[in-house]
């Protein structure tokens, strides 16, 4: 039985980057956002703050995911299982779709209403549909992140 094993330092870097990304997703998506909506009376104000936090998490994800792929390339595809790497690639795609596809469409709809005025009619329905898609994609990405963290753990503990 080995008490210590030699691990390439880049393996730890990859796991740390993944943990930062997934931890940010879970902290904002499942702790901060619900607290905002519970604590702030104005749903529009809570939504605006939550939207900013989700955008920050997206940028963290794009940065961490990109760095993970760079480390994978540099380490000649060692350090992460295929499952973990597949999850990370899927998470990057989902994050990109959300940040560069869905979020700009949602921002365009919000921009059509003056501050403090609630949305109504077709635009409210369209915003709700986009928000639902965005929320579902976030849920999928956060579950993929949990699986990636799980599958990136050292196997000989």
PDB file of C-alpha atoms in Angstrom:
ATOM      1  CA  UNK A   1       0.000   0.000   0.000  1.00  0.00           C
ATOM      2  CA  UNK A   2       1.340   3.410  -0.969  1.00  0.00           C
ATOM      3  CA  UNK A   3       1.016   6.173   1.568  1.00  0.00           C
ATOM      4  CA  UNK A   4       1.945   8.828  -0.951  1.00  0.00           C
ATOM      5  CA  UNK A   5       1.710   8.904  -4.682  1.00  0.00           C
ATOM      6  CA  UNK A   6       3.503  11.117  -7.111  1.00  0.00           C
ATOM      7  CA  UNK A   7       1.000  13.410  -8.774  1.00  0.00           C
ATOM      8  CA  UNK A   8       1.766  15.838 -11.533  1.00  0.00           C
ATOM      9  CA  UNK A   9       1.134  19.382 -10.224  1.00  0.00           C
ATOM     10  CA  UNK A  10      -1.058  20.149 -13.238  1.00  0.00           C
ATOM     11  CA  UNK A  11      -3.555  17.530 -12.029  1.00  0.00           C
ATOM     12  CA  UNK A  12      -4.127  19.575  -8.890  1.00  0.00           C
ATOM     13  CA  UNK A  13      -4.392  22.776 -10.904  1.00  0.00           C
ATOM     14  CA  UNK A  14      -7.132  21.240 -13.045  1.00  0.00           C
ATOM     15  CA  UNK A  15      -9.085  20.030 -10.022  1.00  0.00           C
ATOM     16  CA  UNK A  16      -8.699  23.407  -8.312  1.00  0.00           C
ATOM     17  CA  UNK A  17      -9.973  25.290 -11.392  1.00  0.00           C
ATOM     18  CA  UNK A  18     -12.908  22.902 -11.701  1.00  0.00           C
ATOM     19  CA  UNK A  19     -13.737  23.273  -8.013  1.00  0.00           C
ATOM     20  CA  UNK A  20     -13.655  27.088  -8.238  1.00  0.00           C
ATOM     21  CA  UNK A  21     -16.013  27.015 -11.227  1.00  0.00           C
ATOM     22  CA  UNK A  22     -18.479  24.481  -9.852  1.00  0.00           C
ATOM     23  CA  UNK A  23     -18.337  26.000  -6.362  1.00  0.00           C
ATOM     24  CA  UNK A  24     -19.192  29.419  -7.795  1.00  0.00           C
ATOM     25  CA  UNK A  25     -22.089  27.933  -9.764  1.00  0.00           C
ATOM     26  CA  UNK A  26     -23.537  26.187  -6.724  1.00  0.00           C
ATOM     27  CA  UNK A  27     -22.957  29.126  -4.355  1.00  0.00           C
ATOM     28  CA  UNK A  28     -24.660  31.652  -6.628  1.00  0.00           C
ATOM     29  CA  UNK A  29     -27.314  29.425  -8.188  1.00  0.00           C
ATOM     30  CA  UNK A  30     -28.476  27.558  -5.112  1.00  0.00           C
ATOM     31  CA  UNK A  31     -27.587  29.897  -2.231  1.00  0.00           C
ATOM     32  CA  UNK A  32     -27.188  33.557  -3.241  1.00  0.00           C
ATOM     33  CA  UNK A  33     -29.960  33.834  -5.846  1.00  0.00           C
ATOM     34  CA  UNK A  34     -32.684  32.278  -3.656  1.00  0.00           C
ATOM     35  CA  UNK A  35     -31.591  34.480  -0.741  1.00  0.00           C
ATOM     36  CA  UNK A  36     -31.794  37.580  -2.947  1.00  0.00           C
ATOM     37  CA  UNK A  37     -35.353  36.804  -3.997  1.00  0.00           C
ATOM     38  CA  UNK A  38     -36.347  36.051  -0.406  1.00  0.00           C
ATOM     39  CA  UNK A  39     -34.703  39.153   1.075  1.00  0.00           C
ATOM     40  CA  UNK A  40     -35.397  41.852  -1.518  1.00  0.00           C
ATOM     41  CA  UNK A  41     -38.990  42.946  -2.003  1.00  0.00           C
ATOM     42  CA  UNK A  42     -38.559  44.046  -5.599  1.00  0.00           C
ATOM     43  CA  UNK A  43     -38.289  41.001  -7.862  1.00  0.00           C
ATOM     44  CA  UNK A  44     -36.832  43.240 -10.578  1.00  0.00           C
ATOM     45  CA  UNK A  45     -34.048  44.450  -8.293  1.00  0.00           C
ATOM     46  CA  UNK A  46     -33.337  40.927  -7.024  1.00  0.00           C
ATOM     47  CA  UNK A  47     -33.330  39.692 -10.625  1.00  0.00           C
ATOM     48  CA  UNK A  48     -30.926  42.418 -11.704  1.00  0.00           C
ATOM     49  CA  UNK A  49     -28.471  41.529  -8.935  1.00  0.00           C
ATOM     50  CA  UNK A  50     -28.848  37.805  -9.589  1.00  0.00           C
ATOM     51  CA  UNK A  51     -28.306  38.394 -13.312  1.00  0.00           C
ATOM     52  CA  UNK A  52     -25.048  40.207 -12.577  1.00  0.00           C
ATOM     53  CA  UNK A  53     -23.901  37.371 -10.307  1.00  0.00           C
ATOM     54  CA  UNK A  54     -24.783  34.737 -12.923  1.00  0.00           C
ATOM     55  CA  UNK A  55     -22.845  36.689 -15.536  1.00  0.00           C
ATOM     56  CA  UNK A  56     -19.797  36.760 -13.240  1.00  0.00           C
ATOM     57  CA  UNK A  57     -20.138  33.001 -12.715  1.00  0.00           C
ATOM     58  CA  UNK A  58     -20.289  32.532 -16.496  1.00  0.00           C
ATOM     59  CA  UNK A  59     -17.050  34.456 -16.966  1.00  0.00           C
ATOM     60  CA  UNK A  60     -15.429  32.474 -14.145  1.00  0.00           C
ATOM     61  CA  UNK A  61     -16.568  29.299 -15.893  1.00  0.00           C
ATOM     62  CA  UNK A  62     -15.307  30.335 -19.295  1.00  0.00           C
ATOM     63  CA  UNK A  63     -11.940  31.286 -17.795  1.00  0.00           C
ATOM     64  CA  UNK A  64     -11.588  28.179 -15.613  1.00  0.00           C
ATOM     65  CA  UNK A  65     -12.890  25.836 -18.336  1.00  0.00           C
ATOM     66  CA  UNK A  66     -10.558  27.354 -20.909  1.00  0.00           C
ATOM     67  CA  UNK A  67      -7.607  27.025 -18.550  1.00  0.00           C
ATOM     68  CA  UNK A  68      -8.545  23.404 -17.806  1.00  0.00           C
ATOM     69  CA  UNK A  69      -8.531  22.624 -21.527  1.00  0.00           C
ATOM     70  CA  UNK A  70      -5.189  24.398 -21.893  1.00  0.00           C
ATOM     71  CA  UNK A  71      -3.736  22.364 -19.011  1.00  0.00           C
ATOM     72  CA  UNK A  72      -5.180  19.182 -20.523  1.00  0.00           C
ATOM     73  CA  UNK A  73      -3.476  19.979 -23.809  1.00  0.00           C
ATOM     74  CA  UNK A  74      -0.222  20.877 -22.025  1.00  0.00           C
ATOM     75  CA  UNK A  75      -0.341  17.679 -19.922  1.00  0.00           C
ATOM     76  CA  UNK A  76      -1.066  15.624 -23.046  1.00  0.00           C
ATOM     77  CA  UNK A  77      -4.613  14.755 -21.950  1.00  0.00           C
ATOM     78  CA  UNK A  78      -3.627  13.341 -18.570  1.00  0.00           C
ATOM     79  CA  UNK A  79      -5.056  14.117 -15.183  1.00  0.00           C
ATOM     80  CA  UNK A  80      -8.798  14.091 -15.789  1.00  0.00           C
ATOM     81  CA  UNK A  81     -10.981  11.163 -16.718  1.00  0.00           C
ATOM     82  CA  UNK A  82     -12.785  11.181 -20.049  1.00  0.00           C
ATOM     83  CA  UNK A  83     -16.055  11.571 -18.185  1.00  0.00           C
ATOM     84  CA  UNK A  84     -14.820  14.645 -16.294  1.00  0.00           C
ATOM     85  CA  UNK A  85     -13.367  16.171 -19.450  1.00  0.00           C
ATOM     86  CA  UNK A  86     -16.579  15.502 -21.399  1.00  0.00           C
ATOM     87  CA  UNK A  87     -18.574  17.184 -18.632  1.00  0.00           C
ATOM     88  CA  UNK A  88     -16.274  20.214 -18.717  1.00  0.00           C
ATOM     89  CA  UNK A  89     -16.590  20.563 -22.487  1.00  0.00           C
ATOM     90  CA  UNK A  90     -20.393  20.308 -22.233  1.00  0.00           C
ATOM     91  CA  UNK A  91     -20.372  22.884 -19.420  1.00  0.00           C
ATOM     92  CA  UNK A  92     -18.319  25.264 -21.550  1.00  0.00           C
ATOM     93  CA  UNK A  93     -20.769  24.913 -24.439  1.00  0.00           C
ATOM     94  CA  UNK A  94     -23.766  25.467 -22.153  1.00  0.00           C
ATOM     95  CA  UNK A  95     -22.083  28.463 -20.519  1.00  0.00           C
ATOM     96  CA  UNK A  96     -21.285  29.980 -23.910  1.00  0.00           C
ATOM     97  CA  UNK A  97     -24.866  29.491 -25.131  1.00  0.00           C
ATOM     98  CA  UNK A  98     -26.180  31.146 -21.983  1.00  0.00           C
ATOM     99  CA  UNK A  99     -23.730  34.031 -21.866  1.00  0.00           C
ATOM    100  CA  UNK A 100     -23.564  34.885 -25.557  1.00  0.00           C
ATOM    101  CA  UNK A 101     -26.948  33.647 -26.786  1.00  0.00           C
ATOM    102  CA  UNK A 102     -29.673  33.714 -24.152  1.00  0.00           C
ATOM    103  CA  UNK A 103     -28.465  36.552 -21.914  1.00  0.00           C
ATOM    104  CA  UNK A 104     -28.252  39.149 -24.715  1.00  0.00           C
ATOM    105  CA  UNK A 105     -31.792  38.241 -25.849  1.00  0.00           C
ATOM    106  CA  UNK A 106     -33.069  38.589 -22.282  1.00  0.00           C
ATOM    107  CA  UNK A 107     -31.246  41.921 -21.874  1.00  0.00           C
ATOM    108  CA  UNK A 108     -32.845  43.213 -25.084  1.00  0.00           C
ATOM    109  CA  UNK A 109     -36.299  42.433 -23.722  1.00  0.00           C
ATOM    110  CA  UNK A 110     -35.538  44.061 -20.364  1.00  0.00           C
ATOM    111  CA  UNK A 111     -34.199  47.167 -22.120  1.00  0.00           C
ATOM    112  CA  UNK A 112     -37.620  47.748 -23.689  1.00  0.00           C
ATOM    113  CA  UNK A 113     -39.119  48.505 -20.271  1.00  0.00           C
ATOM    114  CA  UNK A 114     -38.234  51.566 -18.180  1.00  0.00           C
ATOM    115  CA  UNK A 115     -36.779  50.937 -14.727  1.00  0.00           C
ATOM    116  CA  UNK A 116     -39.457  49.909 -12.265  1.00  0.00           C
ATOM    117  CA  UNK A 117     -42.027  48.966 -14.929  1.00  0.00           C
ATOM    118  CA  UNK A 118     -43.004  45.304 -14.956  1.00  0.00           C
ATOM    119  CA  UNK A 119     -43.035  43.401 -18.227  1.00  0.00           C
ATOM    120  CA  UNK A 120     -46.325  42.416 -19.751  1.00  0.00           C
ATOM    121  CA  UNK A 121     -47.835  40.620 -22.713  1.00  0.00           C
ATOM    122  CA  UNK A 122     -45.840  38.807 -25.346  1.00  0.00           C
ATOM    123  CA  UNK A 123     -42.491  40.164 -24.166  1.00  0.00           C
ATOM    124  CA  UNK A 124     -43.107  38.860 -20.651  1.00  0.00           C
ATOM    125  CA  UNK A 125     -43.964  35.460 -22.089  1.00  0.00           C
ATOM    126  CA  UNK A 126     -40.865  35.471 -24.304  1.00  0.00           C
ATOM    127  CA  UNK A 127     -38.646  36.543 -21.406  1.00  0.00           C
ATOM    128  CA  UNK A 128     -40.157  33.787 -19.250  1.00  0.00           C
ATOM    129  CA  UNK A 129     -39.410  31.176 -21.915  1.00  0.00           C
ATOM    130  CA  UNK A 130     -35.810  32.361 -22.291  1.00  0.00           C
ATOM    131  CA  UNK A 131     -35.395  32.444 -18.514  1.00  0.00           C
ATOM    132  CA  UNK A 132     -36.747  28.907 -18.282  1.00  0.00           C
ATOM    133  CA  UNK A 133     -34.302  27.671 -20.914  1.00  0.00           C
ATOM    134  CA  UNK A 134     -31.464  29.492 -19.172  1.00  0.00           C
ATOM    135  CA  UNK A 135     -32.419  28.019 -15.782  1.00  0.00           C
ATOM    136  CA  UNK A 136     -32.644  24.511 -17.220  1.00  0.00           C
ATOM    137  CA  UNK A 137     -29.247  24.835 -18.883  1.00  0.00           C
ATOM    138  CA  UNK A 138     -27.772  26.128 -15.621  1.00  0.00           C
ATOM    139  CA  UNK A 139     -29.219  23.140 -13.768  1.00  0.00           C
ATOM    140  CA  UNK A 140     -27.757  20.734 -16.335  1.00  0.00           C
ATOM    141  CA  UNK A 141     -24.352  22.463 -16.220  1.00  0.00           C
ATOM    142  CA  UNK A 142     -24.277  22.435 -12.413  1.00  0.00           C
ATOM    143  CA  UNK A 143     -25.089  18.712 -12.356  1.00  0.00           C
ATOM    144  CA  UNK A 144     -22.413  18.046 -14.985  1.00  0.00           C
ATOM    145  CA  UNK A 145     -20.050  20.064 -12.775  1.00  0.00           C
ATOM    146  CA  UNK A 146     -20.847  17.896  -9.765  1.00  0.00           C
ATOM    147  CA  UNK A 147     -20.184  14.783 -11.850  1.00  0.00           C
ATOM    148  CA  UNK A 148     -16.919  16.256 -13.172  1.00  0.00           C
ATOM    149  CA  UNK A 149     -15.721  17.068  -9.644  1.00  0.00           C
ATOM    150  CA  UNK A 150     -16.708  13.585  -8.499  1.00  0.00           C
ATOM    151  CA  UNK A 151     -14.885  11.934 -11.407  1.00  0.00           C
ATOM    152  CA  UNK A 152     -11.786  14.138 -11.086  1.00  0.00           C
ATOM    153  CA  UNK A 153     -10.986  12.941  -7.569  1.00  0.00           C
ATOM    154  CA  UNK A 154      -7.881  10.781  -7.064  1.00  0.00           C
ATOM    155  CA  UNK A 155      -8.784   7.120  -7.470  1.00  0.00           C
ATOM    156  CA  UNK A 156      -6.436   5.507  -4.955  1.00  0.00           C
ATOM    157  CA  UNK A 157      -7.643   6.954  -1.656  1.00  0.00           C
TER     158      UNK A 157
END
